[in-house]
PDB file of C-alpha atoms in Angstrom:
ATOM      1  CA  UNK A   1     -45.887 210.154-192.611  1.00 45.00           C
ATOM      2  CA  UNK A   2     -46.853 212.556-190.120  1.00 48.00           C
ATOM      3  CA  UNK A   3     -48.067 211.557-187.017  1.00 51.00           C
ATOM      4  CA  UNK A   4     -51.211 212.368-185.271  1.00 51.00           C
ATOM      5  CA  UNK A   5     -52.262 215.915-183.900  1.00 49.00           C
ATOM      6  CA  UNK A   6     -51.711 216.195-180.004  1.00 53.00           C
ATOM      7  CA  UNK A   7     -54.209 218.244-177.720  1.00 47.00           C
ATOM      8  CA  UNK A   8     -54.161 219.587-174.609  1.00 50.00           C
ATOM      9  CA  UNK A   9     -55.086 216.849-172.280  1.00 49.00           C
ATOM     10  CA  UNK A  10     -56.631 219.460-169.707  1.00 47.00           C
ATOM     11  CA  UNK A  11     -59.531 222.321-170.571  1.00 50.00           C
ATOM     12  CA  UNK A  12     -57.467 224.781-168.995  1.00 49.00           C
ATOM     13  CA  UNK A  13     -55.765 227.989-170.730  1.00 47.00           C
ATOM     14  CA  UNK A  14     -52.514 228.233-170.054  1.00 52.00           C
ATOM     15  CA  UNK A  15     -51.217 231.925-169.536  1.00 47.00           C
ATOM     16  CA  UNK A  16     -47.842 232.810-170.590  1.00 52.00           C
ATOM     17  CA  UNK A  17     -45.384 233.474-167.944  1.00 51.00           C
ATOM     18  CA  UNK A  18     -45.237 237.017-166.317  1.00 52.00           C
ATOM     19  CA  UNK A  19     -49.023 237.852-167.590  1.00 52.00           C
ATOM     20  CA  UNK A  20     -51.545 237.907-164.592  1.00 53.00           C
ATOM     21  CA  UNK A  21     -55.184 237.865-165.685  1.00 56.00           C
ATOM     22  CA  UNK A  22     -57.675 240.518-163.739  1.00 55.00           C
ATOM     23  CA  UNK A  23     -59.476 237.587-161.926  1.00 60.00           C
ATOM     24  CA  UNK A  24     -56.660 236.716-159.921  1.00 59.00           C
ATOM     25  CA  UNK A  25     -55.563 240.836-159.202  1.00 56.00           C
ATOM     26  CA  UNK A  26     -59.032 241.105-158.133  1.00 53.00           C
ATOM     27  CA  UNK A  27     -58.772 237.508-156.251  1.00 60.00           C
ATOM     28  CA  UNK A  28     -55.772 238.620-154.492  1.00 59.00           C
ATOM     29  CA  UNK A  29     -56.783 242.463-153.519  1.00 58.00           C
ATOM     30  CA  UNK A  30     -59.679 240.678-151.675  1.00 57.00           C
ATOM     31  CA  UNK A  31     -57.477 238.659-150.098  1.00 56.00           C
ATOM     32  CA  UNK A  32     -55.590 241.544-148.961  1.00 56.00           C
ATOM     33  CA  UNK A  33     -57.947 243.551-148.161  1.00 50.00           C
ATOM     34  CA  UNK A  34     -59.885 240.941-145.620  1.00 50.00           C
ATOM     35  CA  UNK A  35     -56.442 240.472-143.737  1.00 45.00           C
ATOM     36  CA  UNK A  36     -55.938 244.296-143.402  1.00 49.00           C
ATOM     37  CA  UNK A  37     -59.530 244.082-141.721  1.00 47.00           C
ATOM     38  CA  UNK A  38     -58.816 241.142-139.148  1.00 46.00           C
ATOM     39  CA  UNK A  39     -55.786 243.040-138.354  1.00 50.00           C
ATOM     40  CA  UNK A  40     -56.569 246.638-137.931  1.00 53.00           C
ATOM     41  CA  UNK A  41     -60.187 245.978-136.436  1.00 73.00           C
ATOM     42  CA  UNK A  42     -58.925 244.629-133.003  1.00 74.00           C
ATOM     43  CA  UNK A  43     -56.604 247.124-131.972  1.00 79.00           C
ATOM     44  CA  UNK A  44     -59.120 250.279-133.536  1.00 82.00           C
ATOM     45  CA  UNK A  45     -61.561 249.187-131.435  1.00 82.00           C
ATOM     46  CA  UNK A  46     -59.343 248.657-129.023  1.00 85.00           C
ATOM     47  CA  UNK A  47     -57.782 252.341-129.233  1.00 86.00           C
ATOM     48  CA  UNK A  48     -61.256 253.562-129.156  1.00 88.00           C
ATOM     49  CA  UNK A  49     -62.674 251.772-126.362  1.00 88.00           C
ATOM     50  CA  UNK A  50     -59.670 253.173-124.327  1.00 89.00           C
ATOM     51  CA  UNK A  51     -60.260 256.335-125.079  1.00 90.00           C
ATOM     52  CA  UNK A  52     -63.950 256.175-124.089  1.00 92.00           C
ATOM     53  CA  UNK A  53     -63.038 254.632-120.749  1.00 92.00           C
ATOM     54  CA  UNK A  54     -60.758 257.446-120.152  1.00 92.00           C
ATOM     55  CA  UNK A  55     -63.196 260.375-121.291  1.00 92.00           C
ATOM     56  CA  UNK A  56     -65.840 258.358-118.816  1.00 93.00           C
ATOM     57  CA  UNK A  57     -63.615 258.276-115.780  1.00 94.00           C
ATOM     58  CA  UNK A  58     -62.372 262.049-116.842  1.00 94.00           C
ATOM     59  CA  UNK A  59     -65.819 263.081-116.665  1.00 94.00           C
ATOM     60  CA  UNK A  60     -66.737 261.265-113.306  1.00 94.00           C
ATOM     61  CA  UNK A  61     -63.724 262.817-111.088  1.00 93.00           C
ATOM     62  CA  UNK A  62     -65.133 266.149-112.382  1.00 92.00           C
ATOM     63  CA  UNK A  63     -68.525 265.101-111.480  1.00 92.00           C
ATOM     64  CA  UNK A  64     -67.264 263.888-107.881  1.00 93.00           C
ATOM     65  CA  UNK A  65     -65.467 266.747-107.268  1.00 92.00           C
ATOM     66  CA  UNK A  66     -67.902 269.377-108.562  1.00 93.00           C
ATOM     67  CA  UNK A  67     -70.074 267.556-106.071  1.00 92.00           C
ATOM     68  CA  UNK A  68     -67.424 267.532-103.345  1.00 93.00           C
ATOM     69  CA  UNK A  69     -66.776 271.468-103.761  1.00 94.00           C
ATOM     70  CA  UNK A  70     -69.763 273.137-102.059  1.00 94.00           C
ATOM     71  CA  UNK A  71     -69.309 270.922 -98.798  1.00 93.00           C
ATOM     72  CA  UNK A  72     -65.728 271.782 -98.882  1.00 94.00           C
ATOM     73  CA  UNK A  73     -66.488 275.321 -99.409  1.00 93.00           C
ATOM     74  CA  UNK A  74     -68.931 275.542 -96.805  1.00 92.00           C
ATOM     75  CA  UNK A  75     -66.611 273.698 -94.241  1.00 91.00           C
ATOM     76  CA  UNK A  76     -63.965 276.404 -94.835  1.00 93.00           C
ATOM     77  CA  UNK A  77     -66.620 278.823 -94.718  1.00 92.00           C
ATOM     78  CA  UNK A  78     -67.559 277.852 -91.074  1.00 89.00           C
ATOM     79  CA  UNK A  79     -63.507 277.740 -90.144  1.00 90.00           C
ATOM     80  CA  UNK A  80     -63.361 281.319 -91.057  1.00 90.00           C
ATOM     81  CA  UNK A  81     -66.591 282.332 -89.221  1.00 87.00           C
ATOM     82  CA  UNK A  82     -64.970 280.502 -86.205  1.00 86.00           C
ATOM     83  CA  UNK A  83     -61.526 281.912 -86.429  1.00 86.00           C
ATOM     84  CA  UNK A  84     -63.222 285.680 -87.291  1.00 84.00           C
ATOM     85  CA  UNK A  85     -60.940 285.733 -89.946  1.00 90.00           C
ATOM     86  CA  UNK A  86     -62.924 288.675 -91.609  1.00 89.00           C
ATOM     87  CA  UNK A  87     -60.794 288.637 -95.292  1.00 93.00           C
ATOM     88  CA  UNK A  88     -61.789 284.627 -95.705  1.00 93.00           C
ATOM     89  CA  UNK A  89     -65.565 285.711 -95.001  1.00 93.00           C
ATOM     90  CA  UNK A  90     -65.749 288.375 -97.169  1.00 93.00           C
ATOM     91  CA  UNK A  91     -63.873 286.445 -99.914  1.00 94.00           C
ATOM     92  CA  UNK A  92     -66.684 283.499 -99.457  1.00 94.00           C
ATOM     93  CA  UNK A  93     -69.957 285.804 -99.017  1.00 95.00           C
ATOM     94  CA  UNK A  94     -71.431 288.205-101.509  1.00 96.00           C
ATOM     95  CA  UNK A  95     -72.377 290.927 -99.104  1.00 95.00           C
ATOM     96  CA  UNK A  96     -74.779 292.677-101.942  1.00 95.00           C
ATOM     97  CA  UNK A  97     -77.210 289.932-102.277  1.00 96.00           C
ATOM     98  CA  UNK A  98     -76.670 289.589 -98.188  1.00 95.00           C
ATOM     99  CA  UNK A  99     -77.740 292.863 -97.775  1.00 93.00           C
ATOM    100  CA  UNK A 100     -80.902 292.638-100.413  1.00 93.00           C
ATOM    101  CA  UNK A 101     -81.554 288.924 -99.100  1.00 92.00           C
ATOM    102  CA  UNK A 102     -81.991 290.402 -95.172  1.00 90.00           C
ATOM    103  CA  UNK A 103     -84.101 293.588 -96.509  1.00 88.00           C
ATOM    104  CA  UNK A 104     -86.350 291.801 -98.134  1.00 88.00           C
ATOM    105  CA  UNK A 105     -86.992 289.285 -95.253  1.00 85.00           C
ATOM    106  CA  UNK A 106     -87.004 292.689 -92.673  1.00 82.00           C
ATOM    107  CA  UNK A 107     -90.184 294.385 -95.110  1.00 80.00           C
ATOM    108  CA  UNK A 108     -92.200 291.510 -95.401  1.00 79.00           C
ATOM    109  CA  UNK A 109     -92.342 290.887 -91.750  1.00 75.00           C
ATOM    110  CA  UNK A 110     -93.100 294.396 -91.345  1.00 72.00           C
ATOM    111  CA  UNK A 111     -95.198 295.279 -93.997  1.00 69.00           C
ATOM    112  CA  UNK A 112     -98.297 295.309 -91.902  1.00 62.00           C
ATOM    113  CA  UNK A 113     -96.952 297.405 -89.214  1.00 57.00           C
ATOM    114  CA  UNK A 114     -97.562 300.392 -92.165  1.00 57.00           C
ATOM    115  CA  UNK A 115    -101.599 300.405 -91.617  1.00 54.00           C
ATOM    116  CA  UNK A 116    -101.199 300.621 -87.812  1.00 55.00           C
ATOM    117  CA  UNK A 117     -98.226 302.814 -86.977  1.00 55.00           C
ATOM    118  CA  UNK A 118     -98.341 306.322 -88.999  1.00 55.00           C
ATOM    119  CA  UNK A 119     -94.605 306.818 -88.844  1.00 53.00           C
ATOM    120  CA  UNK A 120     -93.686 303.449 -90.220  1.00 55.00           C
ATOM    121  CA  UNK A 121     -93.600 304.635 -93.683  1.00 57.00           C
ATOM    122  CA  UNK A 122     -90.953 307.497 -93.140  1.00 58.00           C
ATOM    123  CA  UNK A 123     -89.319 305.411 -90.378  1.00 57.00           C
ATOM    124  CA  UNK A 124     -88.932 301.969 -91.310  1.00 65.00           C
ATOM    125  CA  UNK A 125     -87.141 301.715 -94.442  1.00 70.00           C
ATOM    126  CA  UNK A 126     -84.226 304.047 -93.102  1.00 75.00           C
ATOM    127  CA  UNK A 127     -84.467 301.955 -90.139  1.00 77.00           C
ATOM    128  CA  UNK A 128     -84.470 298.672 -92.071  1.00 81.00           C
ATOM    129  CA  UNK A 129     -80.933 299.741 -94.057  1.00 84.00           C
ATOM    130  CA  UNK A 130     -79.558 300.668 -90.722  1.00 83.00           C
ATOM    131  CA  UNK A 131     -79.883 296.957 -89.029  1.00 83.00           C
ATOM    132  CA  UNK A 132     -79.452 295.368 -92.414  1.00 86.00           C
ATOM    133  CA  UNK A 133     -76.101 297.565 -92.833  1.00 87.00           C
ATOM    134  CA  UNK A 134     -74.935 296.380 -89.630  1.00 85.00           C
ATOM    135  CA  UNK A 135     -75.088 293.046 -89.904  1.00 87.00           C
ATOM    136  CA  UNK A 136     -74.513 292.313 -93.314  1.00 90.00           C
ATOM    137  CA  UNK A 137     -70.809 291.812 -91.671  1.00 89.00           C
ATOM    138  CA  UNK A 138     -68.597 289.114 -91.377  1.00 89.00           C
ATOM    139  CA  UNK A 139     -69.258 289.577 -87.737  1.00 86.00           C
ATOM    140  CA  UNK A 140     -72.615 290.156 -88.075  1.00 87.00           C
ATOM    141  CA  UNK A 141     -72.948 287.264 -90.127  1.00 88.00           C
ATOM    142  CA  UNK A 142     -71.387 285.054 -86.917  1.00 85.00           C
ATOM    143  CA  UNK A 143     -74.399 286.424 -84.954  1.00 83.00           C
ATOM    144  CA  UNK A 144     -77.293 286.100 -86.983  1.00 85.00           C
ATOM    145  CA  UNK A 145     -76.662 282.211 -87.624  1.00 85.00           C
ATOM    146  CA  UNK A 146     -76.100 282.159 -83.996  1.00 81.00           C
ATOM    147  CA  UNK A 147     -79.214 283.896 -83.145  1.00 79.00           C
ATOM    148  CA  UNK A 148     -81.665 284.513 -85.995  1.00 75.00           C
ATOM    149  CA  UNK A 149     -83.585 286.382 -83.467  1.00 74.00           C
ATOM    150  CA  UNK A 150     -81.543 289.471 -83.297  1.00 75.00           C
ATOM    151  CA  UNK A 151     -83.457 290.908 -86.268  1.00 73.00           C
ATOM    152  CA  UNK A 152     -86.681 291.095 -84.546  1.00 67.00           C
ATOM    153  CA  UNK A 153     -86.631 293.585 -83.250  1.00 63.00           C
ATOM    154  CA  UNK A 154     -85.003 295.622 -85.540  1.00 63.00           C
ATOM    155  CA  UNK A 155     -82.600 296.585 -82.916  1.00 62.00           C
ATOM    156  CA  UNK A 156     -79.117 297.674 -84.358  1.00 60.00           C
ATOM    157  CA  UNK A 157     -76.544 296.283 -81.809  1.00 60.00           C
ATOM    158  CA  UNK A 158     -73.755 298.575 -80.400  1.00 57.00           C
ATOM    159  CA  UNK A 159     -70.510 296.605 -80.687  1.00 57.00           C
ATOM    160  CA  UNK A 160     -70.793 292.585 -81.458  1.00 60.00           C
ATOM    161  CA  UNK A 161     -69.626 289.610 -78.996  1.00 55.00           C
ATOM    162  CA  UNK A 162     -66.279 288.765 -79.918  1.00 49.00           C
ATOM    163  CA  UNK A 163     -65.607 285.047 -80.383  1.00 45.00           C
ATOM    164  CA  UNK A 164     -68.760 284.224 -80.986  1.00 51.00           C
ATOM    165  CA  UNK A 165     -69.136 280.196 -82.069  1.00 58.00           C
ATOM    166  CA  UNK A 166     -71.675 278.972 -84.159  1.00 63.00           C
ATOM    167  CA  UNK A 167     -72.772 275.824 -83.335  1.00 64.00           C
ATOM    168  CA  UNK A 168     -72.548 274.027 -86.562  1.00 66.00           C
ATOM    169  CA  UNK A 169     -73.482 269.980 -85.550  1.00 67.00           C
ATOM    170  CA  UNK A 170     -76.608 271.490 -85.540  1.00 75.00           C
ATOM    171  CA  UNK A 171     -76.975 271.723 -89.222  1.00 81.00           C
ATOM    172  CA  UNK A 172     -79.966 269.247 -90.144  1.00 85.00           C
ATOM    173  CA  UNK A 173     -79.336 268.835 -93.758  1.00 87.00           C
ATOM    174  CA  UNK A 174     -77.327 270.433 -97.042  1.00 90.00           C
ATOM    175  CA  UNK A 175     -77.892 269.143-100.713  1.00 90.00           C
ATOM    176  CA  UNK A 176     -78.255 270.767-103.868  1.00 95.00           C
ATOM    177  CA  UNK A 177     -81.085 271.915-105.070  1.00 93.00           C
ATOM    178  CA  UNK A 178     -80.326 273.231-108.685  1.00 94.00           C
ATOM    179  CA  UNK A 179     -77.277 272.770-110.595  1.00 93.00           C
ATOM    180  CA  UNK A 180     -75.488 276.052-109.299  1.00 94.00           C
ATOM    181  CA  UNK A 181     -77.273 276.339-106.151  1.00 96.00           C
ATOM    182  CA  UNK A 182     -76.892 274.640-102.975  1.00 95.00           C
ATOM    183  CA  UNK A 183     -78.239 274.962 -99.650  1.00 95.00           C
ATOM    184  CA  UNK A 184     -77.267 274.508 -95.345  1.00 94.00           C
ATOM    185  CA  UNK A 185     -80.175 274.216 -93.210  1.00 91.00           C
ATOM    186  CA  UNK A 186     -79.512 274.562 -89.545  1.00 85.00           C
ATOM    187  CA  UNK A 187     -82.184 274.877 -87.253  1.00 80.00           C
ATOM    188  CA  UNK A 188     -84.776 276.316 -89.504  1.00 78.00           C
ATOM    189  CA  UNK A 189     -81.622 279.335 -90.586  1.00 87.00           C
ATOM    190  CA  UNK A 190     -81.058 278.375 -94.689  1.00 92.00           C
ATOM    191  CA  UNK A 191     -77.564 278.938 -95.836  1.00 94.00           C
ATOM    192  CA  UNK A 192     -77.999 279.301 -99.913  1.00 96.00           C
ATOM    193  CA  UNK A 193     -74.851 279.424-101.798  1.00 96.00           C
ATOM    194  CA  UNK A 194     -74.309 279.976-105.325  1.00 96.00           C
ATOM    195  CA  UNK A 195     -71.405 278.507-107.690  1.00 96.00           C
ATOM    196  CA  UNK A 196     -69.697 281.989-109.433  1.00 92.00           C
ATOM    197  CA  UNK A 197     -66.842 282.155-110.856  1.00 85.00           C
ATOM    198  CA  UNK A 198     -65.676 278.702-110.080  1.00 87.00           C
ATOM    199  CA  UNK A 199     -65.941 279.191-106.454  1.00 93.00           C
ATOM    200  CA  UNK A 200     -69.081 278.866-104.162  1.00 96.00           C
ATOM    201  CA  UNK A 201     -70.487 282.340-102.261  1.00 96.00           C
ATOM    202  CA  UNK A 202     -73.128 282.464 -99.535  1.00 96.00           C
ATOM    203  CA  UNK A 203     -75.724 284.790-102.032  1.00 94.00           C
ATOM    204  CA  UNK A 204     -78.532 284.522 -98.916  1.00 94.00           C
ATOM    205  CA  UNK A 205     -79.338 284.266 -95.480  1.00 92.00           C
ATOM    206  CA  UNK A 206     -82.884 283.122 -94.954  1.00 91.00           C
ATOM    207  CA  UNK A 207     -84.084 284.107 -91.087  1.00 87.00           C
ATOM    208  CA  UNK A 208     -87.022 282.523 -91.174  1.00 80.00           C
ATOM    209  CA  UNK A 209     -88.351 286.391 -90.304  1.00 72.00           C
ATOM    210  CA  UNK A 210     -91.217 286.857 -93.280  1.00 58.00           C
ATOM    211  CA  UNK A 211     -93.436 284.681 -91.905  1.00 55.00           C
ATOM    212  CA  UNK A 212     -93.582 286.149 -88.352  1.00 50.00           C
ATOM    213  CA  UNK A 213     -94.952 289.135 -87.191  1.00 44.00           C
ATOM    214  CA  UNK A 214     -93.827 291.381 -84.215  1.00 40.00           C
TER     215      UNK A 214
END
């Protein structure tokens, strides 16, 4: 007599040995895939924040010593006025835009002296480049922050003072006032330099001489 029929005493479907179905693949690449994630995250963002930090404080030495420069440059500037070392002037002064910075300044404070003096007009711009000429110098530079005065009267001097010092405690202020541009103020005499060619240069000497009149 044959016995009774057996069945499965659990609902579930029993998968033959060495067979994986594609829930449990898919069960298991998830699995995978969320501990790559809590591994890698941590030390990417760490990476990254490190490099951030770096290109930050990269950045803010450049900034602090961009800032730094023109005082530096204008200190040296003042050690080679004082020690008349003429090649460290010249090498820190763009004598051009000296010369055209000093002109201008010398016409506009003369400019009126055209309607009352007849011989101005043939006389005063030849005598302007004379003056200008002579002390758009690096010891005629020494003089004229010295004594702004000396341009006045349009007098050309004959030999200058040797040893000259410039009294530079007396500067009242010096900031930037564009990106590239930065200026000295000492007694009422404005330094301007200019940032060219990664180095600083005196570009104009401002006298204070348009607004008087002789």
């Amino acid at each position: 007599m044959l016995g009774a029929a057996r069945w499965p005493t659990s609902d579930r479907v029993q998968v033959p040995s060495g067979k994986r179905t594609d829930s449990s693949i898919l069960e298991e690449n998830r699995s995978s895939a969320a501990w790559s994630v809590v591994i890698s995250t941590p030390q990417n963002r760490s990476l990254k924040r490190r490099r951030i930090t770096l290109a930050l404080l990269i950045c803010a030495a450049l900034l602090l010593v961009y800032g730094a420069s023109p005082y530096f440059s204008f200190w040296r500037f003042t050690v080679a006025l004082r020690s008349g070392d003429s090649a460290a002037v010249t090498a820190r002064v763009d004598f051009p835009a000296i010369r055209a910075s000093l002109k201008k300044q010398l016409v506009a404070r003369f400019a009126r002296a055209t309607s009352s003096h007849k011989r101005w007009s043939k006389l005063g711009p030849t005598l302007i480049d004379a003056v200008v000429d002579a002390y758009a110098t690096p010891d005629g530079l020494a003089v004229l922050i010295s004594n702004p005065g000396a341009l006045k009267d349009l007098r050309a001097p004959q030999q200058f003072p040797t040893g000259k010092a410039v009294n530079w405690p007396k500067v009242k202020y010096a900031f930037f006032t564009g990106p590239r541009t930065f200026v000295v103020d000492r007694e009422g005499i404005k330094l301007r330099f200019r940032f060219e060619g990664l180095r600083w240069l005196l570009n104009e000497l401002d006298l204070g001489l348009a607004g008087t009149t002789s």
